[in-house]
mmCIF file of C-alpha atoms in Angstrom:
data_model
loop_
_atom_site.group_PDB
_atom_site.id
_atom_site.type_symbol
_atom_site.label_atom_id
_atom_site.label_comp_id
_atom_site.label_asym_id
_atom_site.label_seq_id
_atom_site.Cartn_x
_atom_site.Cartn_y
_atom_site.Cartn_z
ATOM 1 C CA ALA A 1 -9.927 -15.967 13.888
ATOM 2 C CA GLN A 2 -12.752 -13.482 14.111
ATOM 3 C CA SER A 3 -12.485 -10.720 11.548
ATOM 4 C CA VAL A 4 -14.416 -8.340 9.357
ATOM 5 C CA SER A 5 -13.247 -7.268 5.935
ATOM 6 C CA GLN A 6 -14.513 -4.262 4.034
ATOM 7 C CA HIS A 7 -13.668 -4.397 0.385
ATOM 8 C CA ASN A 8 -13.236 -0.730 -0.376
ATOM 9 C CA HIS A 9 -11.087 1.710 1.534
ATOM 10 C CA HIS A 10 -12.332 4.814 -0.261
ATOM 11 C CA VAL A 11 -15.327 5.195 -2.553
ATOM 12 C CA ILE A 12 -16.076 8.332 -4.531
ATOM 13 C CA LEU A 13 -19.523 8.803 -6.053
ATOM 14 C CA SER A 14 -21.561 11.563 -7.596
ATOM 15 C CA GLU A 15 -24.895 12.511 -6.086
ATOM 16 C CA ALA A 16 -27.773 10.232 -7.124
ATOM 17 C CA ALA A 17 -25.430 7.340 -7.843
ATOM 18 C CA SER A 18 -26.200 3.991 -6.279
ATOM 19 C CA LEU A 19 -24.029 2.702 -3.468
ATOM 20 C CA GLU A 20 -22.954 -0.750 -2.424
ATOM 21 C CA LEU A 21 -20.289 -1.260 0.216
ATOM 22 C CA GLY A 22 -19.006 -4.758 0.704
ATOM 23 C CA CYS A 23 -18.550 -6.474 4.063
ATOM 24 C CA ASN A 24 -17.454 -10.041 4.715
ATOM 25 C CA TYR A 25 -16.928 -11.595 8.101
ATOM 26 C CA SER A 26 -15.282 -14.582 9.674
ATOM 27 C CA TYR A 27 -16.937 -15.559 12.943
ATOM 28 C CA GLY A 28 -17.851 -18.870 14.541
ATOM 29 C CA GLY A 29 -21.444 -19.385 15.606
ATOM 30 C CA THR A 30 -24.454 -17.123 15.471
ATOM 31 C CA VAL A 31 -23.652 -13.578 14.475
ATOM 32 C CA ASN A 32 -25.164 -10.162 14.871
ATOM 33 C CA LEU A 33 -24.219 -7.702 12.172
ATOM 34 C CA PHE A 34 -24.108 -3.941 12.194
ATOM 35 C CA TRP A 35 -23.321 -0.996 10.015
ATOM 36 C CA TYR A 36 -22.193 2.165 11.767
ATOM 37 C CA VAL A 37 -21.615 5.575 10.192
ATOM 38 C CA GLN A 38 -19.225 8.246 11.399
ATOM 39 C CA TYR A 39 -19.812 11.686 9.903
ATOM 40 C CA PRO A 40 -16.838 14.054 9.929
ATOM 41 C CA GLY A 41 -16.142 15.133 13.482
ATOM 42 C CA GLN A 42 -19.044 13.166 14.914
ATOM 43 C CA HIS A 43 -19.478 9.971 16.869
ATOM 44 C CA LEU A 44 -20.378 6.516 15.641
ATOM 45 C CA GLN A 45 -24.054 6.140 14.860
ATOM 46 C CA LEU A 46 -25.906 2.939 14.151
ATOM 47 C CA LEU A 47 -27.262 2.753 10.599
ATOM 48 C CA LEU A 48 -28.824 -0.666 10.807
ATOM 49 C CA LYS A 49 -28.484 -4.054 12.452
ATOM 50 C CA TYR A 50 -29.266 -7.691 11.810
ATOM 51 C CA PHE A 51 -29.962 -10.109 14.658
ATOM 52 C CA SER A 52 -32.259 -12.684 13.034
ATOM 53 C CA GLY A 53 -35.245 -13.033 10.717
ATOM 54 C CA ASP A 54 -35.571 -11.276 7.384
ATOM 55 C CA PRO A 55 -32.050 -11.069 5.936
ATOM 56 C CA LEU A 56 -32.875 -7.792 4.218
ATOM 57 C CA VAL A 57 -32.797 -5.071 6.824
ATOM 58 C CA LYS A 58 -33.671 -1.439 6.420
ATOM 59 C CA GLY A 59 -32.003 1.290 8.367
ATOM 60 C CA ILE A 60 -32.087 5.005 8.719
ATOM 61 C CA LYS A 61 -31.592 7.520 5.918
ATOM 62 C CA GLY A 62 -32.609 5.106 3.158
ATOM 63 C CA PHE A 63 -29.862 2.551 3.774
ATOM 64 C CA GLU A 64 -30.428 -1.178 3.660
ATOM 65 C CA ALA A 65 -28.251 -4.254 3.971
ATOM 66 C CA GLU A 66 -28.608 -7.882 3.047
ATOM 67 C CA PHE A 67 -27.270 -10.753 5.122
ATOM 68 C CA ILE A 68 -26.194 -13.646 2.922
ATOM 69 C CA LYS A 69 -25.178 -16.419 5.287
ATOM 70 C CA SER A 70 -23.693 -18.659 2.599
ATOM 71 C CA LYS A 71 -21.358 -15.872 1.530
ATOM 72 C CA PHE A 72 -20.624 -14.561 5.049
ATOM 73 C CA SER A 73 -21.558 -11.153 3.713
ATOM 74 C CA PHE A 74 -23.541 -8.143 4.891
ATOM 75 C CA ASN A 75 -23.334 -5.546 2.133
ATOM 76 C CA LEU A 76 -24.693 -2.050 2.601
ATOM 77 C CA ARG A 77 -26.741 -0.422 -0.148
ATOM 78 C CA LYS A 78 -28.436 2.833 -0.941
ATOM 79 C CA PRO A 79 -30.193 3.480 -4.264
ATOM 80 C CA SER A 80 -29.320 7.161 -4.512
ATOM 81 C CA VAL A 81 -26.628 8.845 -2.405
ATOM 82 C CA GLN A 82 -26.599 12.451 -1.322
ATOM 83 C CA TRP A 83 -23.743 14.784 -0.536
ATOM 84 C CA SER A 84 -24.727 14.493 3.140
ATOM 85 C CA ASP A 85 -23.872 10.773 3.048
ATOM 86 C CA THR A 86 -20.180 11.675 2.953
ATOM 87 C CA ALA A 87 -18.808 9.814 5.961
ATOM 88 C CA GLU A 88 -16.893 6.758 7.077
ATOM 89 C CA TYR A 89 -18.839 3.514 7.217
ATOM 90 C CA PHE A 90 -17.940 0.615 9.487
ATOM 91 C CA CYS A 91 -19.252 -2.911 9.328
ATOM 92 C CA ALA A 92 -19.136 -4.787 12.654
ATOM 93 C CA VAL A 93 -20.036 -8.161 14.099
ATOM 94 C CA ASN A 94 -20.535 -9.731 17.490
ATOM 95 C CA GLY A 95 -21.791 -13.053 18.766
ATOM 96 C CA ASN A 96 -25.077 -14.096 20.208
ATOM 97 C CA GLN A 97 -23.951 -13.256 23.724
ATOM 98 C CA GLY A 98 -23.240 -9.687 22.730
ATOM 99 C CA GLY A 99 -19.953 -8.378 23.957
ATOM 100 C CA LYS A 100 -17.028 -7.281 21.906
ATOM 101 C CA LEU A 101 -17.753 -5.713 18.551
ATOM 102 C CA ILE A 102 -15.269 -6.550 15.839
ATOM 103 C CA PHE A 103 -15.074 -3.801 13.288
ATOM 104 C CA GLY A 104 -13.944 -3.753 9.702
ATOM 105 C CA GLN A 105 -11.318 -1.240 8.711
ATOM 106 C CA GLY A 106 -13.928 1.196 7.441
ATOM 107 C CA THR A 107 -14.866 2.630 4.044
ATOM 108 C CA GLU A 108 -14.598 6.318 3.455
ATOM 109 C CA LEU A 109 -17.401 7.519 1.198
ATOM 110 C CA SER A 110 -17.063 10.833 -0.584
ATOM 111 C CA VAL A 111 -20.104 12.095 -2.479
ATOM 112 C CA LYS A 112 -19.529 14.862 -4.998
ATOM 113 C CA PRO A 113 -22.355 17.396 -5.367
ATOM 114 C CA ASP B 1 -32.584 12.119 26.136
ATOM 115 C CA ALA B 2 -30.813 9.058 27.421
ATOM 116 C CA MET B 3 -27.261 9.017 26.224
ATOM 117 C CA VAL B 4 -23.603 8.189 26.634
ATOM 118 C CA ILE B 5 -21.487 11.175 27.622
ATOM 119 C CA GLN B 6 -17.732 11.449 27.440
ATOM 120 C CA ASN B 7 -15.564 14.106 29.024
ATOM 121 C CA PRO B 8 -13.534 15.822 27.967
ATOM 122 C CA ARG B 9 -14.082 15.754 24.213
ATOM 123 C CA TYR B 10 -10.467 16.737 23.643
ATOM 124 C CA GLN B 11 -7.586 15.982 25.967
ATOM 125 C CA VAL B 12 -3.977 16.995 25.570
ATOM 126 C CA THR B 13 -1.358 15.432 27.796
ATOM 127 C CA GLN B 14 2.391 15.201 27.919
ATOM 128 C CA PHE B 15 4.422 12.106 27.268
ATOM 129 C CA GLY B 16 4.402 10.032 30.454
ATOM 130 C CA LYS B 17 1.873 12.180 32.323
ATOM 131 C CA PRO B 18 -1.087 10.152 33.632
ATOM 132 C CA VAL B 19 -4.459 10.979 32.167
ATOM 133 C CA THR B 20 -8.021 9.941 32.975
ATOM 134 C CA LEU B 21 -10.917 9.905 30.550
ATOM 135 C CA SER B 22 -14.481 9.812 31.765
ATOM 136 C CA CYS B 23 -17.668 8.166 30.525
ATOM 137 C CA SER B 24 -21.131 8.424 31.995
ATOM 138 C CA GLN B 25 -24.441 7.046 30.814
ATOM 139 C CA THR B 26 -28.079 7.700 31.530
ATOM 140 C CA LEU B 27 -29.276 4.539 29.777
ATOM 141 C CA ASN B 28 -29.023 2.377 32.908
ATOM 142 C CA HIS B 29 -27.029 -0.169 30.916
ATOM 143 C CA ASN B 30 -25.055 -2.736 32.885
ATOM 144 C CA VAL B 31 -22.276 -3.299 30.338
ATOM 145 C CA MET B 32 -19.745 -0.596 29.491
ATOM 146 C CA TYR B 33 -16.960 -0.803 26.932
ATOM 147 C CA TRP B 34 -13.839 1.183 26.069
ATOM 148 C CA TYR B 35 -12.584 1.169 22.499
ATOM 149 C CA GLN B 36 -9.473 2.778 21.045
ATOM 150 C CA GLN B 37 -9.683 4.171 17.511
ATOM 151 C CA LYS B 38 -6.463 5.335 15.942
ATOM 152 C CA SER B 39 -6.459 7.559 12.916
ATOM 153 C CA SER B 40 -7.947 5.853 9.832
ATOM 154 C CA GLN B 41 -8.382 2.586 11.716
ATOM 155 C CA ALA B 42 -11.300 0.624 13.079
ATOM 156 C CA PRO B 43 -12.243 0.867 16.752
ATOM 157 C CA LYS B 44 -10.552 -1.803 18.850
ATOM 158 C CA LEU B 45 -11.878 -3.032 22.189
ATOM 159 C CA LEU B 46 -9.594 -2.415 25.156
ATOM 160 C CA PHE B 47 -11.787 -3.836 27.929
ATOM 161 C CA HIS B 48 -15.319 -3.920 29.214
ATOM 162 C CA TYR B 49 -17.276 -4.154 32.440
ATOM 163 C CA TYR B 50 -20.101 -6.624 32.745
ATOM 164 C CA ASP B 51 -21.754 -5.137 35.810
ATOM 165 C CA LYS B 52 -18.801 -4.953 38.206
ATOM 166 C CA ASP B 53 -16.805 -7.658 36.480
ATOM 167 C CA PHE B 54 -13.817 -6.322 34.576
ATOM 168 C CA ASN B 55 -12.880 -8.064 31.324
ATOM 169 C CA ASN B 56 -9.552 -7.140 29.796
ATOM 170 C CA GLU B 57 -8.658 -7.928 26.192
ATOM 171 C CA ALA B 58 -5.563 -10.061 25.956
ATOM 172 C CA ASP B 59 -3.630 -7.536 23.892
ATOM 173 C CA THR B 60 -4.504 -4.430 25.905
ATOM 174 C CA PRO B 61 -1.275 -2.945 27.300
ATOM 175 C CA ASP B 62 -0.861 -2.782 31.086
ATOM 176 C CA ASN B 63 -0.580 0.972 30.690
ATOM 177 C CA PHE B 64 -4.351 1.073 30.320
ATOM 178 C CA GLN B 65 -6.541 0.627 33.377
ATOM 179 C CA SER B 66 -10.207 1.163 34.082
ATOM 180 C CA ARG B 67 -12.487 1.856 37.013
ATOM 181 C CA ARG B 68 -16.221 1.618 37.343
ATOM 182 C CA PRO B 69 -17.311 3.106 40.670
ATOM 183 C CA ASN B 70 -21.013 2.710 39.909
ATOM 184 C CA THR B 71 -23.410 1.738 37.122
ATOM 185 C CA SER B 72 -23.378 5.155 35.517
ATOM 186 C CA PHE B 73 -19.682 5.959 35.387
ATOM 187 C CA CYS B 74 -16.609 4.355 33.915
ATOM 188 C CA PHE B 75 -13.082 5.756 33.714
ATOM 189 C CA LEU B 76 -10.140 4.994 31.474
ATOM 190 C CA ASP B 77 -6.754 5.631 33.069
ATOM 191 C CA ILE B 78 -3.601 5.778 30.989
ATOM 192 C CA ARG B 79 -0.739 5.563 33.451
ATOM 193 C CA SER B 80 2.107 6.713 31.237
ATOM 194 C CA PRO B 81 0.875 7.850 27.840
ATOM 195 C CA GLY B 82 3.184 7.359 24.922
ATOM 196 C CA LEU B 83 3.005 8.967 21.503
ATOM 197 C CA GLY B 84 1.419 5.778 20.199
ATOM 198 C CA ASP B 85 -1.530 6.208 22.547
ATOM 199 C CA ALA B 86 -2.781 9.252 20.693
ATOM 200 C CA ALA B 87 -6.213 8.198 19.463
ATOM 201 C CA MET B 88 -9.938 8.635 19.810
ATOM 202 C CA TYR B 89 -11.255 6.753 22.846
ATOM 203 C CA LEU B 90 -14.823 5.583 22.566
ATOM 204 C CA CYS B 91 -17.105 4.522 25.367
ATOM 205 C CA ALA B 92 -20.077 2.293 24.602
ATOM 206 C CA THR B 93 -22.839 0.631 26.596
ATOM 207 C CA SER B 94 -25.268 -2.222 26.274
ATOM 208 C CA ARG B 95 -27.821 -3.923 28.477
ATOM 209 C CA THR B 96 -28.211 -7.623 29.091
ATOM 210 C CA GLY B 97 -31.589 -9.278 29.400
ATOM 211 C CA THR B 98 -33.085 -7.293 26.562
ATOM 212 C CA ALA B 99 -33.705 -8.129 22.939
ATOM 213 C CA SER B 100 -31.242 -5.463 21.949
ATOM 214 C CA TYR B 101 -28.427 -6.619 24.246
ATOM 215 C CA ASN B 102 -26.166 -7.186 21.305
ATOM 216 C CA GLU B 103 -26.423 -3.543 20.239
ATOM 217 C CA GLN B 104 -23.955 -1.051 21.647
ATOM 218 C CA PHE B 105 -24.547 2.658 22.065
ATOM 219 C CA PHE B 106 -21.543 4.888 21.591
ATOM 220 C CA GLY B 107 -20.525 8.167 23.145
ATOM 221 C CA PRO B 108 -18.971 10.989 21.105
ATOM 222 C CA GLY B 109 -15.443 9.982 22.035
ATOM 223 C CA THR B 110 -12.468 11.751 23.582
ATOM 224 C CA ARG B 111 -9.640 12.650 21.263
ATOM 225 C CA LEU B 112 -6.350 12.274 23.096
ATOM 226 C CA THR B 113 -3.240 14.106 21.944
ATOM 227 C CA VAL B 114 0.127 13.227 23.477
ATOM 228 C CA LEU B 115 2.875 15.832 23.201
#
């Protein structure tokens, strides 16, 4: 079955701490991987995406993610978080023909000033 | 700016009273999706249109219908809303034949409350 699992439901960090959010997927065939962010009261925004090529992808606002095929993982990282990074983060996957996005259950990140 | 627009942003309806949510896009994308996101849960695909072809997810209740009168507009109809249908409804688009086909662009969502 196709699924995405995010390891942490709620993460609390202090400003300037480093962040790593885990994401593992189960999906047959070629995958496209995404991280979306949803700030309080706002819509889903794309942080970064992986289609092919360099497995280390850089996104907006200093975020990056690494695709490790052997581990079926696509973890999100940021070296130093800010209070403004407080949001919910969703990992998602779809296949090479696009279509349906399968989302993980989300990780709520709270950054303390 | 090209974008995905959803109206209204907030919708309140009564139990059993039909409701229609609207999505429009200026991206000229040929694929449009409707997702349901319940509180503290991940978005879940209800159905999508690939051009004019309607594709329903197997577990989408019959209570949910959709119409796409033209490329730019797509509607979500809930025939008899129940309390369990209270959620955020997200519209998304993508475009085939491009390198970024696999990426979806989301609207701001409509939050539906059922009284």
